[in-house]
Amino acid sequence: MLLIGGSRSALGLLAVRRACCLSRATHSSPHALEYKPIKKVMVANRGEIAIRVFRACTELGIRTVAVYSEQDTGQMHRQKADEAYLIGKGLPPVAAYLDIPDIIKVAKENDVDAIHPGYGFLSERSDFAQACADVGVRFIGPSPEVVRQMGDKVEARALAIRAGVPVVPGTDGPITCLSEAQEFSKTYGFPIIFKAAYGGGGRGMRVVKEYEELEENYQRAHSEALAAFGNGALFVEKFIERPRHIEVQILGDKYGNVIHLYERDCSIQRRHQKVVEIAPAVQLDPHLRDRLTADSVNLARQVGYENAGTVEFLVDKHGRHYFIEVNSRLQVEHTVTEQITDVDLVHAQLRVCEGRSLPELGLKQDNIRINGFAIQCRVTTEDPARGFQPDTGRLEVRVSLSWERTRPIWV
């Protein structure tokens, strides 16, 4: 993964801005009775995102707790935390990080105030957010109900319609049989796309370009969704050909304040997986940007969105935008937004969870400005000899890029 930032020294400015904003917030909170400082944070995740959150916690004077599977005993995220505990003993590595009872048990036994879910694993599981709430541990993210609503693609779509946000023509609810997909295709024509109703990340998605492909792709999408999310329910949409994929970063607090931090363009994808993220989107019509950000904020306000999230859209060749989904978590590509806005999103997540309002943190919409561009590139590996199936191996060559008005940030 390569991240290239804008032309000025954003990291130094971030540190200064954080210190000033947090100092003001400490002395001028209009919600002092609501403020509950966090002293210890567990990250229910592994690898890069765990280390990212630990860094933010350390900068804010918050003690950190790592969890790790038996297979991850020697991983760096375990070493970077103040405390580390084994979870999911005897389980495969992925299953260990999905073991909600064990994670909650470790949190309670070690006086954890709040849990950050990272991305992937349990980050969009409403039952995990609820399990945290049930034992008095704060979930660093939206409320369990909002996580549930946003995780249900069909309900999220209905909420978007209610908020006046345009959506792609599609079924009102999950389809239950092939005949419903056939009926939809007769009404709207081809191409259409099957999508998993209860998950994302490109899994359970199948594009159908003609009637003869319908049954096979329905069965494949159902099987993929069932394997990935434990639920094979699908819904059907009209497929927008060659769109731009634009997502808007939002941030909300406990008091109804919601702001956006502009957009990212993630149109360069491989098998529905993002490969390149650019912030802000290049050659995006200013009026379209205004509509995208306004719709994102309106939708977030309607559902009472709290903490960080991303509202995703497709933009067709005529400049019309359509709501896709809300990711109710921090995303891998959050760093490019941080680079162009000078806002540390993980700091903001932690402070919002403590009860700080966005204005207290200096985060008002009029204060958010775009500075330069940032690009994140993800390393993808495939084996041509096996039909370009996903592959693994050692990364042996590292390339740093630099040119006028850009500077390498992280390789």
Short mmCIF file of C-alpha atoms in Angstrom, two decimals:
data_model
loop_
_atom_site.label_atom_id
_atom_site.label_comp_id
_atom_site.label_asym_id
_atom_site.label_seq_id
_atom_site.Cartn_x
_atom_site.Cartn_y
_atom_site.Cartn_z
CA MET A 1 0.00 0.00 0.00
CA LEU A 2 1.36 3.42 -0.96
CA LEU A 3 0.11 6.71 0.34
CA ILE A 4 1.13 9.99 -1.26
CA GLY A 5 0.14 13.23 0.40
CA GLY A 6 -0.16 16.89 -0.51
CA SER A 7 2.58 19.46 -0.65
CA ARG A 8 2.74 20.87 2.87
CA SER A 9 3.82 19.24 6.10
CA ALA A 10 0.41 17.93 7.10
CA LEU A 11 1.59 15.73 9.93
CA GLY A 12 3.09 18.63 11.88
CA LEU A 13 0.01 20.75 11.34
CA LEU A 14 -2.15 17.86 12.51
CA ALA A 15 -0.30 17.65 15.79
CA VAL A 16 -0.60 21.38 16.44
CA ARG A 17 -4.24 21.48 15.53
CA ARG A 18 -5.05 18.46 17.69
CA ALA A 19 -3.35 19.96 20.71
CA CYS A 20 -5.10 23.32 20.32
CA CYS A 21 -8.52 21.82 19.72
CA LEU A 22 -8.29 19.38 22.60
CA SER A 23 -7.03 22.07 24.97
CA ARG A 24 -10.00 24.29 24.12
CA ALA A 25 -12.40 21.38 24.47
CA THR A 26 -11.11 20.55 27.94
CA HIS A 27 -11.87 24.03 29.26
CA SER A 28 -15.02 24.98 27.38
CA SER A 29 -17.25 21.92 27.19
CA PRO A 30 -20.94 22.83 27.14
CA HIS A 31 -21.73 19.15 27.79
CA ALA A 32 -19.54 18.53 30.85
CA LEU A 33 -22.12 16.24 32.46
CA GLU A 34 -22.04 13.99 29.39
CA TYR A 35 -18.26 13.73 29.22
CA LYS A 36 -16.79 10.40 30.33
CA PRO A 37 -13.06 10.15 29.69
CA ILE A 38 -11.69 6.94 28.25
CA LYS A 39 -8.68 5.53 30.10
CA LYS A 40 -8.22 2.19 28.36
CA VAL A 41 -9.12 1.08 24.81
CA MET A 42 -9.12 -2.41 23.35
CA VAL A 43 -8.87 -2.87 19.59
CA ALA A 44 -10.83 -5.96 18.55
CA ASN A 45 -8.74 -6.39 15.43
CA ARG A 46 -5.22 -7.08 14.23
CA GLY A 47 -2.44 -5.75 12.02
CA GLU A 48 -2.24 -2.25 10.59
CA ILE A 49 -5.56 -0.89 11.84
CA ALA A 50 -4.88 -2.03 15.41
CA ILE A 51 -1.51 -0.25 15.34
CA ARG A 52 -3.14 2.86 13.84
CA VAL A 53 -5.64 3.06 16.70
CA PHE A 54 -2.95 2.34 19.32
CA ARG A 55 -0.93 5.28 18.00
CA ALA A 56 -3.89 7.63 18.35
CA CYS A 57 -4.60 6.37 21.86
CA THR A 58 -1.00 6.85 22.92
CA GLU A 59 -1.04 10.42 21.57
CA LEU A 60 -4.10 11.09 23.73
CA GLY A 61 -2.71 9.41 26.85
CA ILE A 62 -5.06 6.42 26.66
CA ARG A 63 -3.81 2.96 27.65
CA THR A 64 -4.10 0.28 24.94
CA VAL A 65 -5.09 -3.39 24.88
CA ALA A 66 -4.45 -5.82 22.02
CA VAL A 67 -6.10 -9.17 21.42
CA TYR A 68 -4.50 -11.86 19.30
CA SER A 69 -5.19 -15.35 18.01
CA GLU A 70 -2.82 -18.25 18.65
CA GLN A 71 -1.51 -17.85 15.09
CA ASP A 72 -0.76 -14.14 15.71
CA THR A 73 1.41 -14.58 18.80
CA GLY A 74 4.37 -12.89 17.13
CA GLN A 75 2.49 -10.19 15.23
CA MET A 76 3.49 -6.55 15.61
CA HIS A 77 0.11 -5.30 16.85
CA ARG A 78 0.55 -7.44 19.98
CA GLN A 79 3.89 -5.77 20.68
CA LYS A 80 2.62 -2.23 20.12
CA ALA A 81 -0.06 -2.32 22.83
CA ASP A 82 0.40 -1.71 26.55
CA GLU A 83 -1.36 -5.01 27.28
CA ALA A 84 -2.13 -8.03 25.07
CA TYR A 85 -4.37 -11.06 25.63
CA LEU A 86 -5.04 -14.29 23.77
CA ILE A 87 -8.56 -14.83 22.39
CA GLY A 88 -10.24 -17.73 20.63
CA LYS A 89 -7.97 -20.45 21.95
CA GLY A 90 -8.12 -23.47 19.67
CA LEU A 91 -10.00 -21.59 16.95
CA PRO A 92 -8.85 -20.81 13.39
CA PRO A 93 -7.40 -17.26 13.10
CA VAL A 94 -10.46 -15.57 11.59
CA ALA A 95 -12.85 -17.29 13.99
CA ALA A 96 -10.78 -16.09 16.95
CA TYR A 97 -11.35 -12.43 16.03
CA LEU A 98 -15.08 -13.13 15.65
CA ASP A 99 -15.42 -14.69 19.12
CA ILE A 100 -17.61 -12.04 20.74
CA PRO A 101 -18.02 -13.72 24.16
CA ASP A 102 -14.26 -14.16 24.56
CA ILE A 103 -13.49 -10.58 23.47
CA ILE A 104 -16.07 -9.19 25.90
CA LYS A 105 -14.74 -11.43 28.67
CA VAL A 106 -11.19 -10.13 28.18
CA ALA A 107 -12.45 -6.54 28.10
CA LYS A 108 -14.36 -6.90 31.38
CA GLU A 109 -11.57 -8.77 33.17
CA ASN A 110 -9.06 -6.03 32.30
CA ASP A 111 -11.12 -2.89 32.97
CA VAL A 112 -11.42 -1.81 29.34
CA ASP A 113 -13.52 1.37 28.96
CA ALA A 114 -14.10 1.18 25.21
CA ILE A 115 -13.57 -1.13 22.25
CA HIS A 116 -12.56 0.04 18.79
CA PRO A 117 -13.58 -2.56 16.17
CA GLY A 118 -11.22 -1.39 13.40
CA TYR A 119 -12.45 -2.49 9.98
CA GLY A 120 -13.52 -5.95 8.85
CA PHE A 121 -14.20 -8.70 11.40
CA LEU A 122 -16.80 -7.35 13.89
CA SER A 123 -16.74 -3.69 12.81
CA GLU A 124 -20.23 -3.73 11.26
CA ARG A 125 -21.84 -6.31 13.52
CA SER A 126 -24.69 -4.79 15.51
CA ASP A 127 -24.70 -7.76 17.88
CA PHE A 128 -21.12 -6.92 18.83
CA ALA A 129 -21.98 -3.26 19.42
CA GLN A 130 -24.92 -4.41 21.55
CA ALA A 131 -22.79 -6.91 23.46
CA CYS A 132 -20.45 -4.06 24.39
CA ALA A 133 -23.34 -1.89 25.56
CA ASP A 134 -24.84 -4.75 27.58
CA VAL A 135 -21.74 -4.97 29.79
CA GLY A 136 -21.09 -1.23 30.05
CA VAL A 137 -18.17 -1.09 27.60
CA ARG A 138 -18.37 1.70 25.05
CA PHE A 139 -18.34 0.78 21.35
CA ILE A 140 -16.29 3.29 19.36
CA GLY A 141 -18.74 3.66 16.51
CA PRO A 142 -22.44 4.26 15.89
CA SER A 143 -25.19 2.92 18.18
CA PRO A 144 -26.12 -0.77 17.80
CA GLU A 145 -29.40 0.21 16.11
CA VAL A 146 -27.68 2.41 13.52
CA VAL A 147 -25.09 -0.31 12.86
CA ARG A 148 -27.97 -2.73 12.31
CA GLN A 149 -29.84 -0.35 9.99
CA MET A 150 -26.78 0.44 7.89
CA GLY A 151 -25.72 -3.20 7.74
CA ASP A 152 -29.07 -4.14 6.23
CA LYS A 153 -28.72 -2.94 2.63
CA VAL A 154 -32.48 -3.00 2.07
CA GLU A 155 -33.29 -0.96 5.18
CA ALA A 156 -30.45 1.47 4.42
CA ARG A 157 -31.89 1.95 0.95
CA ALA A 158 -35.34 2.65 2.39
CA LEU A 159 -33.85 5.21 4.79
CA ALA A 160 -32.04 6.89 1.90
CA ILE A 161 -35.29 7.17 -0.04
CA ARG A 162 -36.98 8.65 3.03
CA ALA A 163 -34.16 11.22 3.28
CA GLY A 164 -34.66 12.21 -0.36
CA VAL A 165 -31.40 10.64 -1.53
CA PRO A 166 -31.54 9.15 -5.06
CA VAL A 167 -31.08 5.38 -5.30
CA VAL A 168 -30.51 2.92 -8.13
CA PRO A 169 -33.75 1.20 -9.25
CA GLY A 170 -33.94 -2.07 -7.34
CA THR A 171 -36.08 -4.46 -5.33
CA ASP A 172 -37.71 -3.10 -2.18
CA GLY A 173 -36.54 -6.08 -0.14
CA PRO A 174 -34.47 -9.25 -0.41
CA ILE A 175 -35.67 -11.59 -3.10
CA THR A 176 -36.64 -15.11 -2.07
CA CYS A 177 -36.42 -16.98 -5.37
CA LEU A 178 -35.10 -16.85 -8.92
CA SER A 179 -38.50 -15.94 -10.37
CA GLU A 180 -38.44 -12.57 -8.58
CA ALA A 181 -35.12 -11.78 -10.27
CA GLN A 182 -36.59 -12.81 -13.60
CA GLU A 183 -39.56 -10.50 -13.07
CA PHE A 184 -37.26 -7.60 -12.16
CA SER A 185 -35.20 -8.11 -15.31
CA LYS A 186 -38.34 -8.03 -17.45
CA THR A 187 -39.29 -4.66 -15.92
CA TYR A 188 -35.91 -2.92 -16.01
CA GLY A 189 -33.95 -4.88 -18.61
CA PHE A 190 -30.32 -5.93 -18.51
CA PRO A 191 -27.69 -5.53 -17.16
CA ILE A 192 -28.68 -6.10 -13.55
CA ILE A 193 -26.61 -6.90 -10.46
CA PHE A 194 -27.18 -9.23 -7.53
CA LYS A 195 -25.91 -7.94 -4.16
CA ALA A 196 -25.70 -9.55 -0.75
CA ALA A 197 -28.40 -8.00 1.44
CA TYR A 198 -26.36 -8.32 4.65
CA GLY A 199 -22.76 -7.71 3.69
CA GLY A 200 -20.38 -5.88 1.40
CA GLY A 201 -16.78 -5.80 0.24
CA GLY A 202 -17.67 -7.15 -3.20
CA ARG A 203 -18.71 -10.59 -1.96
CA GLY A 204 -22.07 -11.90 -3.12
CA MET A 205 -22.07 -9.49 -6.09
CA ARG A 206 -22.75 -10.78 -9.60
CA VAL A 207 -23.45 -8.79 -12.76
CA VAL A 208 -25.90 -10.35 -15.22
CA LYS A 209 -25.80 -9.04 -18.79
CA GLU A 210 -28.33 -11.35 -20.44
CA TYR A 211 -31.18 -13.68 -19.54
CA GLU A 212 -29.19 -16.86 -20.14
CA GLU A 213 -26.77 -15.92 -17.34
CA LEU A 214 -29.46 -15.19 -14.77
CA GLU A 215 -29.92 -18.54 -13.02
CA GLU A 216 -26.19 -19.38 -12.73
CA ASN A 217 -25.29 -15.96 -11.31
CA TYR A 218 -28.22 -16.02 -8.90
CA GLN A 219 -27.01 -19.32 -7.47
CA ARG A 220 -23.38 -18.15 -7.27
CA ALA A 221 -24.26 -14.87 -5.58
CA HIS A 222 -26.47 -16.68 -3.08
CA SER A 223 -23.71 -19.17 -2.25
CA GLU A 224 -21.06 -16.44 -1.88
CA ALA A 225 -23.28 -14.35 0.38
CA LEU A 226 -24.16 -17.36 2.52
CA ALA A 227 -20.51 -18.35 2.93
CA ALA A 228 -19.29 -14.81 3.66
CA PHE A 229 -22.08 -13.46 5.87
CA GLY A 230 -24.05 -16.46 7.07
CA ASN A 231 -27.09 -15.22 5.16
CA GLY A 232 -27.64 -15.80 1.45
CA ALA A 233 -30.33 -13.16 1.01
CA LEU A 234 -29.89 -11.03 -2.12
CA PHE A 235 -31.43 -7.95 -3.61
CA VAL A 236 -31.37 -6.89 -7.24
CA GLU A 237 -30.52 -3.53 -8.79
CA LYS A 238 -30.24 -2.11 -12.26
CA PHE A 239 -26.51 -2.20 -13.07
CA ILE A 240 -24.97 1.20 -13.82
CA GLU A 241 -22.29 0.65 -16.47
CA ARG A 242 -18.89 2.34 -16.19
CA PRO A 243 -19.80 4.58 -13.24
CA ARG A 244 -17.54 6.55 -10.94
CA HIS A 245 -17.56 5.24 -7.38
CA ILE A 246 -17.51 8.24 -5.03
CA GLU A 247 -17.67 7.99 -1.24
CA VAL A 248 -18.16 10.77 1.30
CA GLN A 249 -16.52 10.73 4.74
CA ILE A 250 -18.91 11.78 7.51
CA LEU A 251 -18.47 12.39 11.21
CA GLY A 252 -21.24 12.78 13.79
CA ASP A 253 -21.45 13.30 17.54
CA LYS A 254 -23.91 12.51 20.33
CA TYR A 255 -25.66 15.88 20.02
CA GLY A 256 -26.93 15.71 16.43
CA ASN A 257 -24.00 17.50 14.81
CA VAL A 258 -22.87 15.96 11.52
CA ILE A 259 -20.18 17.17 9.14
CA HIS A 260 -18.57 15.82 5.99
CA LEU A 261 -14.87 15.74 5.21
CA TYR A 262 -15.35 15.74 1.44
CA GLU A 263 -15.06 12.77 -0.86
CA ARG A 264 -12.78 10.01 -2.10
CA ASP A 265 -12.81 8.49 -5.60
CA CYS A 266 -12.46 4.71 -5.52
CA SER A 267 -13.47 3.97 -9.11
CA ILE A 268 -10.33 1.93 -9.88
CA GLN A 269 -11.30 -1.55 -8.70
CA ARG A 270 -10.52 -5.18 -9.34
CA ARG A 271 -13.35 -7.67 -8.87
CA HIS A 272 -15.36 -5.13 -6.89
CA GLN A 273 -12.38 -4.54 -4.57
CA LYS A 274 -10.94 -1.03 -4.33
CA VAL A 275 -7.37 -0.71 -5.59
CA VAL A 276 -6.72 3.06 -5.79
CA GLU A 277 -8.25 5.76 -3.58
CA ILE A 278 -7.90 9.44 -4.47
CA ALA A 279 -8.99 12.37 -2.30
CA PRO A 280 -10.54 14.62 -3.36
CA ALA A 281 -12.06 13.20 -6.55
CA VAL A 282 -10.41 14.60 -9.67
CA GLN A 283 -12.52 16.71 -12.07
CA LEU A 284 -15.66 16.36 -9.98
CA ASP A 285 -18.23 19.01 -10.83
CA PRO A 286 -18.53 21.39 -7.84
CA HIS A 287 -22.34 21.26 -7.97
CA LEU A 288 -22.23 17.45 -7.93
CA ARG A 289 -19.84 17.56 -4.96
CA ASP A 290 -22.31 19.78 -3.13
CA ARG A 291 -25.16 17.35 -3.81
CA LEU A 292 -23.14 14.32 -2.72
CA THR A 293 -22.00 15.88 0.54
CA ALA A 294 -25.42 17.37 1.33
CA ASP A 295 -27.16 14.03 0.76
CA SER A 296 -24.61 12.26 2.96
CA VAL A 297 -25.08 14.69 5.85
CA ASN A 298 -28.89 14.63 5.53
CA LEU A 299 -28.99 10.84 5.62
CA ALA A 300 -26.66 10.72 8.63
CA ARG A 301 -28.78 13.25 10.51
CA GLN A 302 -31.97 11.33 9.76
CA VAL A 303 -30.66 8.15 11.41
CA GLY A 304 -28.87 9.93 14.29
CA TYR A 305 -25.45 8.89 13.08
CA GLU A 306 -22.64 9.08 15.62
CA ASN A 307 -18.89 8.70 15.05
CA ALA A 308 -17.11 8.10 11.71
CA GLY A 309 -18.71 6.58 8.62
CA THR A 310 -18.74 6.62 4.85
CA VAL A 311 -21.66 7.13 2.47
CA GLU A 312 -21.04 5.52 -0.92
CA PHE A 313 -22.47 6.55 -4.29
CA LEU A 314 -22.31 5.65 -7.95
CA VAL A 315 -22.15 8.51 -10.47
CA ASP A 316 -23.24 7.71 -14.03
CA LYS A 317 -21.95 9.24 -17.25
CA HIS A 318 -24.65 11.92 -17.12
CA GLY A 319 -23.53 13.14 -13.67
CA ARG A 320 -26.48 11.57 -11.83
CA HIS A 321 -25.59 10.09 -8.45
CA TYR A 322 -27.14 7.10 -6.71
CA PHE A 323 -26.81 5.94 -3.11
CA ILE A 324 -25.20 2.51 -2.63
CA GLU A 325 -24.62 2.00 1.09
CA VAL A 326 -23.25 3.35 4.35
CA ASN A 327 -20.16 1.79 5.88
CA SER A 328 -20.67 2.35 9.60
CA ARG A 329 -16.99 2.17 10.52
CA LEU A 330 -13.57 3.59 9.80
CA GLN A 331 -12.34 2.54 6.36
CA VAL A 332 -8.92 1.43 5.16
CA GLU A 333 -8.65 4.57 3.06
CA HIS A 334 -9.46 7.03 5.85
CA THR A 335 -5.84 8.18 5.77
CA VAL A 336 -6.18 10.03 2.45
CA THR A 337 -9.01 12.10 3.91
CA GLU A 338 -6.83 12.89 6.92
CA GLN A 339 -4.06 14.07 4.63
CA ILE A 340 -6.21 16.56 2.69
CA THR A 341 -8.24 17.91 5.63
CA ASP A 342 -5.67 17.86 8.48
CA VAL A 343 -8.25 16.06 10.66
CA ASP A 344 -7.22 12.96 12.62
CA LEU A 345 -10.29 10.76 12.31
CA VAL A 346 -9.27 8.28 15.00
CA HIS A 347 -8.67 11.10 17.50
CA ALA A 348 -12.13 12.39 16.61
CA GLN A 349 -13.67 8.93 17.05
CA LEU A 350 -12.21 8.60 20.52
CA ARG A 351 -13.23 12.09 21.65
CA VAL A 352 -16.77 11.72 20.27
CA CYS A 353 -17.09 8.41 22.12
CA GLU A 354 -16.06 10.20 25.32
CA GLY A 355 -18.92 12.66 24.84
CA ARG A 356 -17.21 15.61 23.19
CA SER A 357 -19.19 17.53 20.58
CA LEU A 358 -17.74 18.27 17.15
CA PRO A 359 -17.72 22.06 17.75
CA GLU A 360 -15.71 21.49 20.94
CA LEU A 361 -13.13 19.67 18.85
CA GLY A 362 -12.93 22.56 16.39
CA LEU A 363 -14.75 20.44 13.81
CA LYS A 364 -17.28 22.77 12.21
CA GLN A 365 -18.19 22.44 8.55
CA ASP A 366 -16.91 25.91 7.70
CA ASN A 367 -13.49 24.95 9.13
CA ILE A 368 -13.02 21.88 6.92
CA ARG A 369 -10.92 22.72 3.87
CA ILE A 370 -9.29 20.66 1.13
CA ASN A 371 -5.51 20.96 0.92
CA GLY A 372 -3.91 19.23 -2.07
CA PHE A 373 -4.44 15.61 -3.08
CA ALA A 374 -3.66 12.24 -1.51
CA ILE A 375 -3.55 8.81 -3.15
CA GLN A 376 -3.62 5.36 -1.59
CA CYS A 377 -2.67 2.33 -3.68
CA ARG A 378 -3.30 -1.19 -2.45
CA VAL A 379 -1.02 -4.07 -3.33
CA THR A 380 -2.94 -6.89 -5.04
CA THR A 381 -1.50 -10.28 -5.96
CA GLU A 382 -2.88 -12.80 -8.43
CA ASP A 383 -1.48 -15.89 -10.11
CA PRO A 384 -1.91 -15.80 -13.93
CA ALA A 385 -1.15 -19.52 -14.10
CA ARG A 386 -4.27 -20.24 -12.02
CA GLY A 387 -6.72 -18.03 -13.87
CA PHE A 388 -5.68 -14.94 -11.91
CA GLN A 389 -6.78 -16.42 -8.60
CA PRO A 390 -5.71 -14.52 -5.43
CA ASP A 391 -2.16 -15.37 -4.43
CA THR A 392 0.30 -14.75 -1.60
CA GLY A 393 4.05 -14.23 -1.47
CA ARG A 394 6.88 -12.07 -0.23
CA LEU A 395 6.93 -8.40 -1.25
CA GLU A 396 10.54 -8.01 -2.35
CA VAL A 397 10.58 -4.63 -4.12
CA ARG A 398 9.62 -1.33 -2.57
CA VAL A 399 9.21 1.78 -4.69
CA SER A 400 8.90 5.31 -3.31
CA LEU A 401 7.43 7.92 -5.61
CA SER A 402 8.12 11.62 -5.44
CA TRP A 403 7.63 14.51 -7.80
CA GLU A 404 7.00 18.22 -7.67
CA ARG A 405 4.30 19.26 -5.13
CA THR A 406 3.99 15.74 -3.70
CA ARG A 407 5.86 13.87 -1.03
CA PRO A 408 5.95 10.20 0.01
CA ILE A 409 4.11 9.65 3.29
CA TRP A 410 4.19 5.93 3.90
CA VAL A 411 5.27 2.83 2.02
#
